[in-house]
Short mmCIF file of C-alpha atoms and ligand atoms in Angstrom, two decimals:
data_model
loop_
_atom_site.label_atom_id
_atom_site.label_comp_id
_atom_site.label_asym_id
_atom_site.label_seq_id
_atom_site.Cartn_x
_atom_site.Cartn_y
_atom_site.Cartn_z
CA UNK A 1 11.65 -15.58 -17.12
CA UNK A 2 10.24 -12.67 -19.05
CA UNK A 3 7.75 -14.37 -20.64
CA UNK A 4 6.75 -16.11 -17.21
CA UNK A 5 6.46 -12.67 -15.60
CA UNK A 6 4.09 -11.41 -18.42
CA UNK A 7 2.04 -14.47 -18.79
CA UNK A 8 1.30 -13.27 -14.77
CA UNK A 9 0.41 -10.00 -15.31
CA UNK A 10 -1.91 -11.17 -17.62
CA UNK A 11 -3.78 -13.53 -15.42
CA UNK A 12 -3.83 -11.08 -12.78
CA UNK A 13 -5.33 -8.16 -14.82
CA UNK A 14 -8.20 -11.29 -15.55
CA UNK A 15 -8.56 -12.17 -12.26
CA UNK A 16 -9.15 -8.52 -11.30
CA UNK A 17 -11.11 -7.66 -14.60
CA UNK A 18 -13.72 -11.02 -13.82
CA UNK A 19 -14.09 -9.66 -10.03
CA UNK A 20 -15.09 -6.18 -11.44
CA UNK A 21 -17.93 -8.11 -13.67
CA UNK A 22 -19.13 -10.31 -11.12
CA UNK A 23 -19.45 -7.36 -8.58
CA UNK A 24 -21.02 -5.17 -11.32
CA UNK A 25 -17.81 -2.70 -11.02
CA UNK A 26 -15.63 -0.68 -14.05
CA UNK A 27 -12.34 -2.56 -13.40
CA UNK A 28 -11.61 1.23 -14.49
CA UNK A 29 -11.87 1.78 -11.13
CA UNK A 30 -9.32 -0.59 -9.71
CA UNK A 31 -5.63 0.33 -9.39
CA UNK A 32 -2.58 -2.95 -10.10
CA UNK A 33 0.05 -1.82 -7.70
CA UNK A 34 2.82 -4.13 -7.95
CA UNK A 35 4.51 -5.13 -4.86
CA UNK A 36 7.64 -5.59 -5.34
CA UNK A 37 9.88 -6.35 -2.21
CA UNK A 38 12.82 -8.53 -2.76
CA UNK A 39 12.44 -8.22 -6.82
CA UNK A 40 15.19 -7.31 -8.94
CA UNK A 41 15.34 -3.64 -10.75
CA UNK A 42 15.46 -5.67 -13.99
CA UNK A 43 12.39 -7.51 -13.50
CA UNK A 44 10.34 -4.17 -12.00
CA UNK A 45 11.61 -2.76 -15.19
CA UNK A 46 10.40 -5.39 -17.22
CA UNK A 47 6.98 -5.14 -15.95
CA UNK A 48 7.09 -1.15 -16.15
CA UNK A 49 8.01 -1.33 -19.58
CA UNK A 50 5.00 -3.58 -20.57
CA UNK A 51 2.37 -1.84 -19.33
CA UNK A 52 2.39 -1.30 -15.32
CA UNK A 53 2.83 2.32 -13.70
CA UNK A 54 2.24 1.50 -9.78
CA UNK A 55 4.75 -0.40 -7.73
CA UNK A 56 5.02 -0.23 -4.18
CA UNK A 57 8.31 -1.15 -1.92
CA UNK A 58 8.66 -1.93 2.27
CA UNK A 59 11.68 -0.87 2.90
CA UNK A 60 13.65 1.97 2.48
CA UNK A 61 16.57 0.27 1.75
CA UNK A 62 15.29 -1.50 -1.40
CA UNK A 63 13.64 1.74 -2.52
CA UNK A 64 17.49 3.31 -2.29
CA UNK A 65 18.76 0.33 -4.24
CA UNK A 66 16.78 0.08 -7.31
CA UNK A 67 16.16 3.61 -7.51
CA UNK A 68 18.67 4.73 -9.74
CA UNK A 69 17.68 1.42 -12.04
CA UNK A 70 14.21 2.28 -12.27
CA UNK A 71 14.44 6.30 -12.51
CA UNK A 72 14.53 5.86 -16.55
CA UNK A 73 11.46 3.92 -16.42
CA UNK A 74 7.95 6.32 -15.69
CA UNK A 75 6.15 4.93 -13.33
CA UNK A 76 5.00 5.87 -9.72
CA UNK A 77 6.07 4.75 -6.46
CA UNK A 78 3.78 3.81 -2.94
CA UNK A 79 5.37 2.84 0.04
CA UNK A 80 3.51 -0.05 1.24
CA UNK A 81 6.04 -1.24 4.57
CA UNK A 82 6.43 -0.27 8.04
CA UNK A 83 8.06 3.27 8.51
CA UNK A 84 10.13 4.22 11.19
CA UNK A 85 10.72 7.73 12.01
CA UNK A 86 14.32 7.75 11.37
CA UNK A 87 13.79 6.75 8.11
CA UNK A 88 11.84 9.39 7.50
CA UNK A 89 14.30 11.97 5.92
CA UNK A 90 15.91 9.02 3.18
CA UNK A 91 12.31 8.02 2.35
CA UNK A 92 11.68 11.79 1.16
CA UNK A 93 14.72 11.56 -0.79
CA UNK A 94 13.17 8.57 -3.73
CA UNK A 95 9.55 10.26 -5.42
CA UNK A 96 7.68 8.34 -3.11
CA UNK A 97 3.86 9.93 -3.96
CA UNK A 98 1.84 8.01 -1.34
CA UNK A 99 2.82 6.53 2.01
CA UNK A 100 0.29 3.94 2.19
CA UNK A 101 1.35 2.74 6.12
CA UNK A 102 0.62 5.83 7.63
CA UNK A 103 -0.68 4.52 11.32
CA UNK A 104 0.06 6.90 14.27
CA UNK A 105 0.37 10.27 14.78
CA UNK A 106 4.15 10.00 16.00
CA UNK A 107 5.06 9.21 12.65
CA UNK A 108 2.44 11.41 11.02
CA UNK A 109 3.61 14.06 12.50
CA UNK A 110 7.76 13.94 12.26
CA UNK A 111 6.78 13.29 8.78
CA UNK A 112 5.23 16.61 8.54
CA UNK A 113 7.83 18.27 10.26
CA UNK A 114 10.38 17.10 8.06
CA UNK A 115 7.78 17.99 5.01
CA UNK A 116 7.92 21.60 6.35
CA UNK A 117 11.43 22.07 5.99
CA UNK A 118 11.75 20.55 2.94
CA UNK A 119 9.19 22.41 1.50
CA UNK A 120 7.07 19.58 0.52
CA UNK A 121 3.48 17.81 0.72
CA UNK A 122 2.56 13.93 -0.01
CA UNK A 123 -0.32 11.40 -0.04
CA UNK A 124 -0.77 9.11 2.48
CA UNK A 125 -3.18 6.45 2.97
CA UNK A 126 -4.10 5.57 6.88
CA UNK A 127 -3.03 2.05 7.74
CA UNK A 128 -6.01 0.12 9.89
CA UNK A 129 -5.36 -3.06 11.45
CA UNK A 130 -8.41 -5.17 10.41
CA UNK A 131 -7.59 -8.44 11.18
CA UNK A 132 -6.78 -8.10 15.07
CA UNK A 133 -3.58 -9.74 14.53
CA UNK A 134 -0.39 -8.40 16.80
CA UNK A 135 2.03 -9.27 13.79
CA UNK A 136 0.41 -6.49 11.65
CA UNK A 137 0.49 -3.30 12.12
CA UNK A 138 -1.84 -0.54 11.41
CA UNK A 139 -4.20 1.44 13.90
CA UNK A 140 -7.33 -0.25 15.28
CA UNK A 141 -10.45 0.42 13.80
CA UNK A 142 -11.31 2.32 16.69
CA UNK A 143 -9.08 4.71 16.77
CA UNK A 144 -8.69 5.35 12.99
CA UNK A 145 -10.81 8.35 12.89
CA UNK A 146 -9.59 10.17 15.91
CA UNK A 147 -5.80 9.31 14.10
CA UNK A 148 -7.32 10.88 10.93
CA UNK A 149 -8.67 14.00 12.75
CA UNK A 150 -5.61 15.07 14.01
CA UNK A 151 -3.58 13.79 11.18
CA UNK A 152 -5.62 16.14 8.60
CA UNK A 153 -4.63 19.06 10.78
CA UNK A 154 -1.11 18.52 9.20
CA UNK A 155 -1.33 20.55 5.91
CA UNK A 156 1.46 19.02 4.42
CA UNK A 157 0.06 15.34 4.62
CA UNK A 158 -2.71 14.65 2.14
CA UNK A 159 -5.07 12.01 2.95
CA UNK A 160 -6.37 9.78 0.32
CA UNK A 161 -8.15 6.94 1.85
CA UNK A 162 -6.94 3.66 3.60
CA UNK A 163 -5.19 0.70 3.22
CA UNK A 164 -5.46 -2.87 5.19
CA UNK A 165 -3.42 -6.07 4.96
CA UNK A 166 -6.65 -8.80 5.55
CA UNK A 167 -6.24 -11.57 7.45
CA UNK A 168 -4.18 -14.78 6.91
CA UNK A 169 -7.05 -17.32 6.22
CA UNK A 170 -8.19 -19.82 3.34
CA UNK A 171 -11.94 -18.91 5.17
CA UNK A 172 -12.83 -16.74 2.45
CA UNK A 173 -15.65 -15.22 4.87
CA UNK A 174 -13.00 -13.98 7.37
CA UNK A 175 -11.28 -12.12 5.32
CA UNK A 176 -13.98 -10.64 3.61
CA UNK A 177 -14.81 -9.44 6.92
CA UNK A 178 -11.72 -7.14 7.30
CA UNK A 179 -12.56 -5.41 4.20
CA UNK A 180 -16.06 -5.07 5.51
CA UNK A 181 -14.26 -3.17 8.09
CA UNK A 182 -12.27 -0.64 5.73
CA UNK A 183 -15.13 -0.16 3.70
CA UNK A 184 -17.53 0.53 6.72
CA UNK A 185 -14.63 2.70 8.43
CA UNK A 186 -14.61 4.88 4.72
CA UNK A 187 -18.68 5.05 4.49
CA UNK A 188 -18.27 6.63 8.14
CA UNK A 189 -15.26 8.75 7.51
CA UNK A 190 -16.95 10.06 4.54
CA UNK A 191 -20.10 10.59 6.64
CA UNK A 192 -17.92 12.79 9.35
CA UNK A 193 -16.82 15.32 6.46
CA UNK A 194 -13.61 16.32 7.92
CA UNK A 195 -12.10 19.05 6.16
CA UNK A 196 -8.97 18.32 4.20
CA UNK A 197 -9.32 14.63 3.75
CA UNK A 198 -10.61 12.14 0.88
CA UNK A 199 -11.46 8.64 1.47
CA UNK A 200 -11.36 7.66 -2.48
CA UNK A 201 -8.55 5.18 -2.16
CA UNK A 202 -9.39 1.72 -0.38
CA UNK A 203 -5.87 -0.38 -0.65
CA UNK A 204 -6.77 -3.91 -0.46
CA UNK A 205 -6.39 -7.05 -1.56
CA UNK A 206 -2.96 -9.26 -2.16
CA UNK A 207 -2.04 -12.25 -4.33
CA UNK A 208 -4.39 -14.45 -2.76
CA UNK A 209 -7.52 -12.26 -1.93
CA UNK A 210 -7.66 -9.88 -4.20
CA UNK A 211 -11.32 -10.93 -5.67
CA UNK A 212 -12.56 -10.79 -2.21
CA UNK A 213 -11.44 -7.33 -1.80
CA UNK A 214 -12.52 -5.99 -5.17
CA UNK A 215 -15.94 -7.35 -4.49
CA UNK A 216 -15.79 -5.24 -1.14
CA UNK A 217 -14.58 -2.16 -2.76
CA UNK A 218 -10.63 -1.88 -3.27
CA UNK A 219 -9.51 0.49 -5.80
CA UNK A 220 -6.00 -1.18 -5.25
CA UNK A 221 -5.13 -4.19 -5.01
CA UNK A 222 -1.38 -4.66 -4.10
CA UNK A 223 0.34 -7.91 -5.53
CA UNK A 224 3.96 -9.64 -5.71
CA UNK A 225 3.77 -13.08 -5.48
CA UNK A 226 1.53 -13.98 -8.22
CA UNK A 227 3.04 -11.65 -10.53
CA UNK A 228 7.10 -12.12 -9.25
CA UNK A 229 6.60 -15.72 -7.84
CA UNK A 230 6.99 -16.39 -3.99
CA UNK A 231 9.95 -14.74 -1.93
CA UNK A 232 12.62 -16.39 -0.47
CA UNK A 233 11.81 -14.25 3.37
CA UNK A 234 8.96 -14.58 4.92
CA UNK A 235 6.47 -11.70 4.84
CA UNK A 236 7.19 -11.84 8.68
CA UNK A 237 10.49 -10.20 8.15
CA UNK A 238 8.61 -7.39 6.52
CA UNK A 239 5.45 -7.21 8.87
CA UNK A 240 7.17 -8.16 12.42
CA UNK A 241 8.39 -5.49 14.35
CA UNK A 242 10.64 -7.69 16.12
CA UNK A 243 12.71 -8.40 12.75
CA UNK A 244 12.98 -5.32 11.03
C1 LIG B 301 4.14 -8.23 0.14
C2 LIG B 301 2.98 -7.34 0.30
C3 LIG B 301 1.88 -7.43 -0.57
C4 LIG B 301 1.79 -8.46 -1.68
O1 LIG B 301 1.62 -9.73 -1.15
P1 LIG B 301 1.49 -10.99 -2.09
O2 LIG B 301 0.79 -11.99 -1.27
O3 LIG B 301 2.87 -11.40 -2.47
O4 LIG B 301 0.70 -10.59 -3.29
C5 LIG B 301 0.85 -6.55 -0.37
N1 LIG B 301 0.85 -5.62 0.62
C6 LIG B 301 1.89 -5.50 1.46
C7 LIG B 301 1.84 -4.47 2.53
C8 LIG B 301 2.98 -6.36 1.32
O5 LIG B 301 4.00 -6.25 2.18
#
C-alpha cells in the first residue's frame, strides 16, 4: 500500500516535470496539491511525510475528521469543494489558508463577515465555471470579473488567482479550451489592475489532464486518483448540488 502510494507520487511529479519541459516551463513553478477526499489520515500522512506539503479537502466534514490526525504532520491545507454558508464558521475553525471555490459574492461576503469578527484574513482563489456544464459549479466567465471587483472590496479576503475544474472529455482539445479560458480570464484580470488582487495562482488540472493544463499555464495542479487510486463515490456526490 505504501509503496503503491509512493511509486504514484513519483509518476505524477514525472508527468508534471515532462509537461514543464515540453512547454518550456520551470516545473518550479507548478504547485502538487493533493486531493484528498475520501482518503484516510494515515495515507495523507504517509504522503506528507515523504515529501508533499499541499493537500486540499471538499468537505468540511472530512477536514474536521482527519484534522486532529494530520495536525502533527506540516503541511498546508486548500479547500477545493463546494462551500455553503453555514459551513462557514467550522471551516474557519481547521488552518484552511486558501479557499480555492470561492464563486459568488453571497458566500464571499458572509465569509468576510465572519472573518471580521474573528479577527482574521485568508486566500481565496475565484472559482470559474469553464466548461458550461450545470453539474459544476463556479461563476461564468462572464461574470468573473465583476464577482472579483466587488469581492476585492472585502479586505479580509485575499485574492490569489483562479481555479477551474475542465471539462469531462477524452477530446484533449476541449478541455484545453477551458484552460484557454482561465488563462485568458487572468491575462485580462491582470490587464484591469484592480487594487488588492493577484492573479498568480491558476488551479488547474486533475488526474487525467493535468499535462494539458500545465501546458496552458496551471501553477497547481490538483490530484487524488492517480496518486490515492479511484474513490468508491462518484465525484458527483462532491460536485452536484443536489447530493451534498
Ligand atoms: C477530486 C477533485 C480533484 C482530483 O480529481 P482526480 O481526478 O481524482 O485527480 C481535483 N479538483 C477537485 C475540485 C476535486 O474535487
Amino acid at each position: 500500500m505504501k509503496e503503491d502510494l509512493l511509486h504514484n507520487l513519483e509518476i505524477i511529479q514525472n508527468r508534471i516535470r515532462n509537461a514543464c519541459v515540453k512547454s518550456g516551463r520551470n516545473p518550479n513553478e507548478v504547485k502538487l496539491l493533493l486531493a484528498t477526499k475520501t482518503v484516510s489520515a494515515d495515507r495523507i500522512k504517509t504522503a506528507l511525510e515523504n515529501g508533499q506539503t499541499l493537500i486540499g479537502e471538499n468537505k468540511v466534514q472530512e477536514l474536521k475528521e482527519k484534522y486532529e490526525d494530520l495536525k502533527e504532520v506540516p503541511h498546508t491545507n486548500h479547500f477545493i469543494g463546494h462551500l455553503q454558508t453555514n459551513k462557514i464558521k467550522d471551516i474557519l475553525k481547521y488552518d484552511v489558508s486558501c479557499i480555492q471555490s470561492v464563486d459568488r459574492l453571497e458566500l464571499a461576503e458572509k465569509l468576510h463577515e465572519r472573518l471580521l469578527f474573528e479577527n482574521k484574513t485568508i486566500e481565496v482563489l475565484i472559482q470559474v465555471n469553464t466548461s458550461n456544464e450545470d453539474s459544476k459549479f463556479g461563476v461564468h466567465p462572464d461574470h468573473a470579473i465583476e464577482l472579483i471587483k466587488k469581492v476585492s472590496g472585502l479586505n479580509t479576503i485575499k485574492i490569489k488567482g483562479l481555479m477551474t475544474i475542465g471539462l469531462f472529455s477524452a477530446e484533449t482539445e476541449k478541455v484545453r479550451q477551458c484552460f484557454k479560458i482561465l488563462k485568458n480570464l487572468q491575462q485580462e484580470i491582470i490587464l484591469q489592475t484592480i487594487p488588492h488582487v493577484e492573479m498568480k495562482e491558476l488551479s488547474m488540472g486533475m488526474s487525467g489532464d493535468l499535462e494539458t493544463a500545465i501546458e496552458e499555464g496551471s501553477t497547481i495542479v490538483r490530484v487524488g486518483t492517480a496518486v490515492f487510486g479511484t474513490r468508491i463515490y462518484p465525484d458527483s456526490h462532491y460536485w452536484n448540488e443536489g447530493t451534498i
